[in-house]
Coordinates of C-alpha atoms and ligand atoms in Angstrom, one line a residue:
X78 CA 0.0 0.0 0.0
X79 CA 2.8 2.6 1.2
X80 CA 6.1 2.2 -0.2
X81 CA 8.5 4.8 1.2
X82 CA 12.5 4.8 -0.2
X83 CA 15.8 6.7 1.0
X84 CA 13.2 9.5 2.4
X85 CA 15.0 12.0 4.1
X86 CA 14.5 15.4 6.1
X87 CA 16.9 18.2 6.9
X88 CA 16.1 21.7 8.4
X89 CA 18.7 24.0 8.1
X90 CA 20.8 24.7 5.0
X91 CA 22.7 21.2 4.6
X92 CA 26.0 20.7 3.1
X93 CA 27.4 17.9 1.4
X94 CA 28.9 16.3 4.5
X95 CA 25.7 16.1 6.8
X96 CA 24.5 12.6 5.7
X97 CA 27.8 10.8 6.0
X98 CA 28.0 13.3 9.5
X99 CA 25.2 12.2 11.1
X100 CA 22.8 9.2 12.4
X101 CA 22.8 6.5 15.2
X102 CA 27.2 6.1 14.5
X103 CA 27.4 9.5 15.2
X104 CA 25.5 9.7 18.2
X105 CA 23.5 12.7 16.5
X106 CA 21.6 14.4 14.3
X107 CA 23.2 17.4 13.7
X108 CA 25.5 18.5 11.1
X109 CA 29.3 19.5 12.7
X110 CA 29.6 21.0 9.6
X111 CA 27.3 23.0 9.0
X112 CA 24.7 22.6 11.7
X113 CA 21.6 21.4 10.1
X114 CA 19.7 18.8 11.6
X115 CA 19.2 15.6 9.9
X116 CA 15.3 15.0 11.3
X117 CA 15.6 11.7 8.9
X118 CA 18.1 10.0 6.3
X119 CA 17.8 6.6 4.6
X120 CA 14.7 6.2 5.3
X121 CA 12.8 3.0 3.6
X122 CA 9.8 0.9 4.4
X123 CA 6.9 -0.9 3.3
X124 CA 3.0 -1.2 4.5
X125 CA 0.6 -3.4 3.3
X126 CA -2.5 -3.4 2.9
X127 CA -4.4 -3.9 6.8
X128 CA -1.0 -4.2 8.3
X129 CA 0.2 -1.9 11.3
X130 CA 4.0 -0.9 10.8
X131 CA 5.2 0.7 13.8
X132 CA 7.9 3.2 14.3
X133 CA 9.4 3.4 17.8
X134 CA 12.6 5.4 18.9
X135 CA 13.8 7.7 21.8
X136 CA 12.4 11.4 21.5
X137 CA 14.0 13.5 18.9
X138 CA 14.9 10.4 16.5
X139 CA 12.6 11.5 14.2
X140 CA 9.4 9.7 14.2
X141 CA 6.9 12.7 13.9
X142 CA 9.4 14.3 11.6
X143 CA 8.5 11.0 9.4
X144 CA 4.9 10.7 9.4
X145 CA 4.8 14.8 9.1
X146 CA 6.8 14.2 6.0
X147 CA 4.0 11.5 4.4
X148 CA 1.1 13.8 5.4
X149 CA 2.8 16.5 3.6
X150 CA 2.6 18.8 7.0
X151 CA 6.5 19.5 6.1
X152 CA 8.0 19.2 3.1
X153 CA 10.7 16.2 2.5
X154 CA 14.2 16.9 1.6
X155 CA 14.5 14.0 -0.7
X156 CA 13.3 10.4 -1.3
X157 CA 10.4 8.8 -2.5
X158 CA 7.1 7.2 -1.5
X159 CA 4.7 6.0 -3.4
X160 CA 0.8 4.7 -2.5
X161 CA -1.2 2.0 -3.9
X162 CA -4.2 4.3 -4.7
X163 CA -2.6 6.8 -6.2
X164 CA -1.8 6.6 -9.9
X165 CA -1.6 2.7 -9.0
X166 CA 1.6 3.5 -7.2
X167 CA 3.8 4.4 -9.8
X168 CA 4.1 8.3 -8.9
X169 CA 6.1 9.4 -6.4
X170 CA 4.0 11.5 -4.2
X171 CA 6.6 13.8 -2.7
X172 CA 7.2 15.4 -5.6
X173 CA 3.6 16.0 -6.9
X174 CA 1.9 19.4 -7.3
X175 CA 0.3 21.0 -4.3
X176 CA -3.0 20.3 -5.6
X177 CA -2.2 16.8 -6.3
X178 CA -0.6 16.4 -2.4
X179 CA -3.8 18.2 -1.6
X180 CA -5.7 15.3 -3.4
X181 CA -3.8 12.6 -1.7
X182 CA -4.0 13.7 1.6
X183 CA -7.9 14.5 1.3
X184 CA -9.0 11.1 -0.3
X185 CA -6.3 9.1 0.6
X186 CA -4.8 9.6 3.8
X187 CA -6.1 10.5 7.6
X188 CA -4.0 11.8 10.6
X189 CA -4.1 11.3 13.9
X190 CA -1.7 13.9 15.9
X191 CA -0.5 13.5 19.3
X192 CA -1.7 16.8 20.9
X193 CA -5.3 16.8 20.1
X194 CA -4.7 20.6 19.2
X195 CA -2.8 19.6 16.3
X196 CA -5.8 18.1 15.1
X197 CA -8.9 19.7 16.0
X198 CA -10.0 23.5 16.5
X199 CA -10.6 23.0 20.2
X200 CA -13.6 25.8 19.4
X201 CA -15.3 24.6 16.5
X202 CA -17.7 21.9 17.2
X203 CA -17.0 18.1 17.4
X204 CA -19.0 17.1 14.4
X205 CA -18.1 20.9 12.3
X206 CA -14.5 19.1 12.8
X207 CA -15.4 15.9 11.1
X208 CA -17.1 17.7 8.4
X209 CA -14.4 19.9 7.6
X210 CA -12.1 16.8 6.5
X211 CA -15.7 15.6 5.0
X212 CA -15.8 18.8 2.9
X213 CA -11.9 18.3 2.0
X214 CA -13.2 14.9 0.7
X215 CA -15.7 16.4 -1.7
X216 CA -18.5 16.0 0.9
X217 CA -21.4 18.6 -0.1
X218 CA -24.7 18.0 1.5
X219 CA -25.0 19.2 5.2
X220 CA -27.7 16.2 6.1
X221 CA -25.2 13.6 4.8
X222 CA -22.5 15.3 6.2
X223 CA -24.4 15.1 9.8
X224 CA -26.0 11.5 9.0
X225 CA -21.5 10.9 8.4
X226 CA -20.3 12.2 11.8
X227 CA -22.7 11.0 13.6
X228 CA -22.1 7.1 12.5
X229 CA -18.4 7.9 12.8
X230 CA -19.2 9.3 16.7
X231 CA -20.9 6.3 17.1
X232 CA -17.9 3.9 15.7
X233 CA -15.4 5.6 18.2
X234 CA -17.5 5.6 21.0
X235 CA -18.1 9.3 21.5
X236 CA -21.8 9.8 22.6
X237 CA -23.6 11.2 19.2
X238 CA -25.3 13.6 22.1
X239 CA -22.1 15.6 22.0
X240 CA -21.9 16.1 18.1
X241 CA -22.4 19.9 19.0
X242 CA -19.9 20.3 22.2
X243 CA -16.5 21.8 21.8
X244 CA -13.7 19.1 21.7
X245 CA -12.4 22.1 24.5
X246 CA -14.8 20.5 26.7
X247 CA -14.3 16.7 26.2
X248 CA -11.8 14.8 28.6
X249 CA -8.0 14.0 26.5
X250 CA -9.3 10.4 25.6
X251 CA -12.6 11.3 24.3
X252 CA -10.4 14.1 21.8
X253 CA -8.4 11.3 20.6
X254 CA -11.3 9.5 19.7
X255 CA -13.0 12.6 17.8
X256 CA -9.5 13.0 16.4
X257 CA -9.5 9.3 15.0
X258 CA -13.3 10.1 13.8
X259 CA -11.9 12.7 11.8
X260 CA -9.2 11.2 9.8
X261 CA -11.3 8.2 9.2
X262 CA -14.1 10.5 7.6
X263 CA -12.4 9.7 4.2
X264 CA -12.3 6.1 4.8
X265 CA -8.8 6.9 3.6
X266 CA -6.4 3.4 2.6
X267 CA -3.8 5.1 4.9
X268 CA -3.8 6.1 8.6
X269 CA -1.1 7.6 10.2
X270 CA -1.1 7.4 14.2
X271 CA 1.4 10.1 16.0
X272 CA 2.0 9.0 19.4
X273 CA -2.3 8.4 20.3
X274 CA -2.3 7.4 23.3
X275 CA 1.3 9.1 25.1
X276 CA -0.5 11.2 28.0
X277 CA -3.5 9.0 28.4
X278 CA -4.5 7.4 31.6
X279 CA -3.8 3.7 31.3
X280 CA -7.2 2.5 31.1
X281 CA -8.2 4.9 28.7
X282 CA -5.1 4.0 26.7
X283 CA -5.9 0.5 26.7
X284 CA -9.5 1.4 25.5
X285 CA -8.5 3.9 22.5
X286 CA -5.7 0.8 21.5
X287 CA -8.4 -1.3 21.1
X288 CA -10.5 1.3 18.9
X289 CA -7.5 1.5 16.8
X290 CA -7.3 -2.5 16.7
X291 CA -10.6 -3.0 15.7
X292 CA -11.6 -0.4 13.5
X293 CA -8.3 -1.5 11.5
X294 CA -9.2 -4.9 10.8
X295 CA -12.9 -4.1 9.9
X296 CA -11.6 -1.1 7.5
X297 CA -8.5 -3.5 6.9
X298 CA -6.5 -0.2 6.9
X299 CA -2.7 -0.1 6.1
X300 CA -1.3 2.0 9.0
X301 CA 1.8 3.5 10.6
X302 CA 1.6 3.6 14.2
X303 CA 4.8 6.5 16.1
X304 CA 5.3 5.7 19.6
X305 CA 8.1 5.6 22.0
X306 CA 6.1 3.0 24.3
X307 CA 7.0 -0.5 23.0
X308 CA 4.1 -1.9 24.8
X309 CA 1.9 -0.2 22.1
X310 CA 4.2 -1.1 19.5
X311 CA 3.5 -4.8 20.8
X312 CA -0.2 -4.6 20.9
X313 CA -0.9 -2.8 17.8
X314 CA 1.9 -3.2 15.0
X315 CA 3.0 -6.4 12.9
X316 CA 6.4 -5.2 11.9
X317 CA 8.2 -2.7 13.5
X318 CA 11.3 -0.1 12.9
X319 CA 13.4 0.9 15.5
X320 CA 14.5 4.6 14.7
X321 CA 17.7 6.6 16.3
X322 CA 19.3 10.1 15.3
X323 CA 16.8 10.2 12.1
X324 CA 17.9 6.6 10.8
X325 CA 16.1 3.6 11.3
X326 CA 18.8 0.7 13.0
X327 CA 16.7 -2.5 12.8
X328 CA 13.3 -3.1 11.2
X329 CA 11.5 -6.6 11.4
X330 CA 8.8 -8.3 13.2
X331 CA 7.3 -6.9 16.2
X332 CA 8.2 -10.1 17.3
X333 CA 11.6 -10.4 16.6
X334 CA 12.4 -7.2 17.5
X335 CA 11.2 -6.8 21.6
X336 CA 11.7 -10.8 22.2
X337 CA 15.6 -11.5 20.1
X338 CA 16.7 -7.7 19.3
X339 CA 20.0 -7.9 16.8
X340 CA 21.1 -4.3 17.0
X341 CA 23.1 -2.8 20.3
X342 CA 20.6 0.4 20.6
X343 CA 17.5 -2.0 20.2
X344 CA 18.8 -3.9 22.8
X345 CA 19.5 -1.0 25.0
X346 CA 15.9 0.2 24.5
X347 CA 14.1 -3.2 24.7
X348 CA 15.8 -3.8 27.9
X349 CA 15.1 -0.2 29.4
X350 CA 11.5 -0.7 28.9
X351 CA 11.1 -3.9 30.4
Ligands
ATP25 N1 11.0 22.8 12.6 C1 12.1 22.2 13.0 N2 13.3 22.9 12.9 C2 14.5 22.4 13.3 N3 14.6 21.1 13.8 C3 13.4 20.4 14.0 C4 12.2 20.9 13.6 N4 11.2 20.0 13.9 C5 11.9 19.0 14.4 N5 13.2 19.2 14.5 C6 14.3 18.3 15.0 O1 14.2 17.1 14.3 C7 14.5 16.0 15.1 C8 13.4 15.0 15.0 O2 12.3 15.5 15.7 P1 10.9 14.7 15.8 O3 9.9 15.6 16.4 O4 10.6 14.1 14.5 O5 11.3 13.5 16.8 P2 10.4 12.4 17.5 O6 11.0 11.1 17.3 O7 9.0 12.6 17.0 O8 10.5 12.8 19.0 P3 9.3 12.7 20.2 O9 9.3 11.3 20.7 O10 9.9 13.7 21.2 O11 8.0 13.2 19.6 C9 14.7 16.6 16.5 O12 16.2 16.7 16.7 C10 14.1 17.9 16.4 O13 14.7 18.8 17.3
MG26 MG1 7.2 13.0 17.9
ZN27 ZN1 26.0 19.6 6.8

């Protein structure tokens, strides 16, 4: 479904040193030359189709910078990535027009940030949310629109009631479930999870994983789940890529990965999460 090669990131003004400069051997992301910040270098992966691929890493390795990249929120420095739906996957999609990212990203694609007011206008009402991604999909009439966020309410266990509430006025795991209304509206092939759950009470947590869960085999959605707690890595994601200074050091089976780590740093993170 998503086929992402050699995508990489760098703010600042990059020099011709800063890949070979920089990542896990390193120990950091940042240019001695010339200062830039490699976010992400090298970066390759697939997703299939109803598969979770998970992306786990200590803070500042890169993940957000990632998914941020795919949803078009920044702009990637170089590499490719390509999605099933669009032009049967033979366009690379990070170097498309703006209307054309537009496109993807309104038909194709659904986000789900980690601070709800990334993803929602805290004072715009719960369902006027959902229909604005609704209108971005080419969404016209208001009475299907309502008819749309209401079933969507419904599927992530938000009370219908509170269609007309402000998300300001909803408790963090109730926004996260508006927010994963939202960027399902599309019924988009690709869903792209920023750290859901980090700040949630446990139980909560364990409830909103479970929306996730379900809701992904019954759409059998192809999505990336970003966390840095490998316990949702382990409940949610199939494979998994363990990133560090904007590189990715080991990618394999969840599996594989938290029970027989091969790399030192995977290691040093499975065991410090134990
Ligand atoms: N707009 C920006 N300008 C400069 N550097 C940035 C910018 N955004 C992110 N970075 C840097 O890019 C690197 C990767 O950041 P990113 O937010 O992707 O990490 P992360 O893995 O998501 O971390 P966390 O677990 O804390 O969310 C960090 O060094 C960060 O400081
Ligand atoms: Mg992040
Ligand atoms: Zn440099």
């Amino acid at each position: 479904m998503l086929t992402v090669n050699n995508l990489a990131k760098i703010y600042g003004s990059s020099c011709s040193h800063c890949l070979e400069l920089t990542g896990p051997a390193h120990k950091s992301n940042v240019c001695p030359r010339c200062g830039s910040v490699v976010a992400c270098a090298n970066i390759s992966f697939q997703v299939d189709k109803g598969e979770i691929f998970g992306l786990v890493g200590e803070s500042g390795s890169g993940k957000s910078t990632l998914v941020r990249c795919l949803y078009f929120d920044e702009e990637a420095t170089g590499g490719e990535a390509r999605l099933a739906p669009y032009q049967d996957g033979r366009v690379n999609m990070l170097a498309v027009s703006a209307q054309q990212k537009r496109f993807i990203r309104n038909h194709l694609m659904g986000m789900v940030y980690q601070y709800p007011h990334l993803g929602l206008k805290m004072y715009f009402s719960c369902g006027g949310n959902i229909a604005e991604k609704l209108l971005d999909a080419g969404f016209r009439h208001v009475g299907r629109m309502r008819e749309r966020a209401a079933e969507l309410l419904q599927r992530t266990e938000v009370p219908p009631g509170r269609m007309d509430d402000l998300p300001a006025t909803f408790s963090g795991g109730m926004q996260q479930r508006v927010q994963i209304a939202k960027a399902l509206a599309n019924s988009p092939p690709l869903l792209l999870l920023d750290e859901v759950t980090t700040g949630l009470d446990v139980s909560v947590q364990a409830r909103v994983l479970d929306l996730i869960r379900s809701l992904q085999q019954e759409m059998q959605l192809a999505v990336v789940v970003v966390s840095h707690d490998l316990g949702v890595i382990r409940l949610l994601s199939g494979r998994t890529a363990v990133m560090k200074n904007g590189q990715m050091v080991e990618v394999g089976l969840t599996d594989q990965i938290l029970e027989d780590p091969q790399q030192p740093y995977t290691q040093l993170l499975v065991s410090s999460q134990l």
